[in-house]
PDB file of C-alpha atoms in Angstrom:
ATOM      1  CA  VAL A   1     -73.790  27.109  53.151  1.00 89.00           C
ATOM      2  CA  ILE A   2     -74.184  27.035  49.390  1.00 89.00           C
ATOM      3  CA  LEU A   3     -76.648  24.158  49.534  1.00 90.00           C
ATOM      4  CA  ALA A   4     -78.622  25.815  52.332  1.00 92.00           C
ATOM      5  CA  ASN A   5     -78.823  29.060  50.346  1.00 91.00           C
ATOM      6  CA  THR A   6     -79.925  27.155  47.257  1.00 92.00           C
ATOM      7  CA  ILE A   7     -82.622  25.256  49.153  1.00 93.00           C
ATOM      8  CA  GLU A   8     -83.857  28.488  50.699  1.00 93.00           C
ATOM      9  CA  SER A   9     -84.262  30.167  47.313  1.00 92.00           C
ATOM     10  CA  SER A  10     -85.672  27.160  45.418  1.00 93.00           C
ATOM     11  CA  GLN A  11     -89.200  26.014  44.815  1.00 92.00           C
ATOM     12  CA  SER A  12     -88.451  22.421  45.843  1.00 94.00           C
ATOM     13  CA  VAL A  13     -85.688  20.356  47.375  1.00 93.00           C
ATOM     14  CA  GLU A  14     -85.278  18.440  44.097  1.00 94.00           C
ATOM     15  CA  ASN A  15     -84.854  21.694  42.203  1.00 94.00           C
ATOM     16  CA  ALA A  16     -82.412  22.941  44.831  1.00 94.00           C
ATOM     17  CA  PHE A  17     -80.163  19.911  44.397  1.00 95.00           C
ATOM     18  CA  GLN A  18     -80.230  20.282  40.611  1.00 95.00           C
ATOM     19  CA  LEU A  19     -79.258  23.952  40.885  1.00 93.00           C
ATOM     20  CA  PHE A  20     -76.615  23.150  43.488  1.00 93.00           C
ATOM     21  CA  GLU A  21     -75.043  20.569  41.188  1.00 94.00           C
ATOM     22  CA  GLN A  22     -75.107  22.961  38.223  1.00 92.00           C
ATOM     23  CA  LYS A  23     -73.430  25.672  40.294  1.00 89.00           C
ATOM     24  CA  ARG A  24     -70.739  23.424  41.765  1.00 91.00           C
ATOM     25  CA  ILE A  25     -69.894  20.786  39.142  1.00 93.00           C
ATOM     26  CA  VAL A  26     -67.361  22.763  37.083  1.00 91.00           C
ATOM     27  CA  ARG A  27     -65.502  24.029  40.144  1.00 91.00           C
ATOM     28  CA  THR A  28     -65.408  20.737  41.995  1.00 94.00           C
ATOM     29  CA  THR A  29     -64.478  18.782  38.866  1.00 96.00           C
ATOM     30  CA  THR A  30     -61.566  21.145  38.260  1.00 95.00           C
ATOM     31  CA  ILE A  31     -60.306  20.749  41.835  1.00 95.00           C
ATOM     32  CA  VAL A  32     -60.605  16.948  41.711  1.00 97.00           C
ATOM     33  CA  ASN A  33     -58.832  16.675  38.346  1.00 97.00           C
ATOM     34  CA  VAL A  34     -55.948  18.949  39.341  1.00 95.00           C
ATOM     35  CA  SER A  35     -55.562  17.112  42.650  1.00 96.00           C
ATOM     36  CA  TRP A  36     -55.568  13.759  40.876  1.00 97.00           C
ATOM     37  CA  ARG A  37     -52.893  14.884  38.383  1.00 96.00           C
ATOM     38  CA  LEU A  38     -50.686  16.359  41.115  1.00 95.00           C
ATOM     39  CA  GLY A  39     -51.073  13.199  43.172  1.00 97.00           C
ATOM     40  CA  ARG A  40     -49.963  11.065  40.236  1.00 97.00           C
ATOM     41  CA  ILE A  41     -46.932  13.282  39.658  1.00 97.00           C
ATOM     42  CA  ALA A  42     -46.067  13.161  43.368  1.00 96.00           C
ATOM     43  CA  GLN A  43     -46.028   9.337  43.216  1.00 97.00           C
ATOM     44  CA  TRP A  44     -43.504   9.030  40.381  1.00 97.00           C
ATOM     45  CA  GLU A  45     -40.813   6.458  41.104  1.00 97.00           C
ATOM     46  CA  ASN A  46     -38.585   6.885  38.042  1.00 98.00           C
ATOM     47  CA  PRO A  47     -35.452   8.761  39.204  1.00 97.00           C
ATOM     48  CA  ILE A  48     -35.240  10.792  35.981  1.00 97.00           C
ATOM     49  CA  LEU A  49     -38.876  11.892  36.219  1.00 97.00           C
ATOM     50  CA  ILE A  50     -38.431  12.678  39.910  1.00 97.00           C
ATOM     51  CA  LYS A  51     -35.448  14.906  39.117  1.00 98.00           C
ATOM     52  CA  LEU A  52     -37.412  16.614  36.318  1.00 97.00           C
ATOM     53  CA  ARG A  53     -40.447  17.129  38.585  1.00 97.00           C
ATOM     54  CA  ASN A  54     -38.348  18.553  41.410  1.00 97.00           C
ATOM     55  CA  THR A  55     -36.486  20.890  39.051  1.00 97.00           C
ATOM     56  CA  LEU A  56     -39.711  22.151  37.498  1.00 96.00           C
ATOM     57  CA  LEU A  57     -41.217  22.746  40.935  1.00 95.00           C
ATOM     58  CA  ARG A  58     -38.127  24.670  42.041  1.00 96.00           C
ATOM     59  CA  LEU A  59     -38.228  26.810  38.891  1.00 97.00           C
ATOM     60  CA  SER A  60     -41.952  27.500  39.047  1.00 96.00           C
ATOM     61  CA  PRO A  61     -42.780  31.046  40.096  1.00 97.00           C
ATOM     62  CA  PRO A  62     -44.650  31.426  43.382  1.00 96.00           C
ATOM     63  CA  SER A  63     -47.614  32.781  41.433  1.00 97.00           C
ATOM     64  CA  VAL A  64     -48.416  29.254  40.200  1.00 94.00           C
ATOM     65  CA  ALA A  65     -49.130  27.982  43.722  1.00 93.00           C
ATOM     66  CA  GLU A  66     -50.777  31.282  44.673  1.00 96.00           C
ATOM     67  CA  ASN A  67     -53.189  31.026  41.734  1.00 95.00           C
ATOM     68  CA  GLN A  68     -54.129  27.468  42.698  1.00 93.00           C
ATOM     69  CA  ILE A  69     -54.834  28.537  46.274  1.00 94.00           C
ATOM     70  CA  LYS A  70     -56.815  31.570  45.108  1.00 94.00           C
ATOM     71  CA  PHE A  71     -58.968  29.335  42.900  1.00 92.00           C
ATOM     72  CA  ILE A  72     -59.732  27.032  45.823  1.00 92.00           C
ATOM     73  CA  LEU A  73     -60.428  29.840  48.293  1.00 92.00           C
ATOM     74  CA  ASN A  74     -62.468  32.032  45.922  1.00 91.00           C
ATOM     75  CA  VAL A  75     -65.892  30.586  46.734  1.00 87.00           C
ATOM     76  CA  SER A  76     -69.164  32.252  45.918  1.00 82.00           C
ATOM     77  CA  LEU A  77     -71.615  31.374  48.679  1.00 79.00           C
ATOM     78  CA  ARG A  78     -74.622  32.062  46.455  1.00 76.00           C
TER      79      ARG A  78
END
């Protein structure tokens, strides 16, 4: 949808892809980096680190997960 809207409002397809990348790069990079870090943490095998991770997750307020979901779902379609 975002790409289609960008193409529609651009002077050329090349320009549309440049604008699309500029609009999306910060957001998508953030999502990829956070996902990568969480994936690494989820794969820990050291029992002490696993216990620490699980304790921190249990103690984390629900707002932490809610804010992550809000960031992912808050998409501007323009």
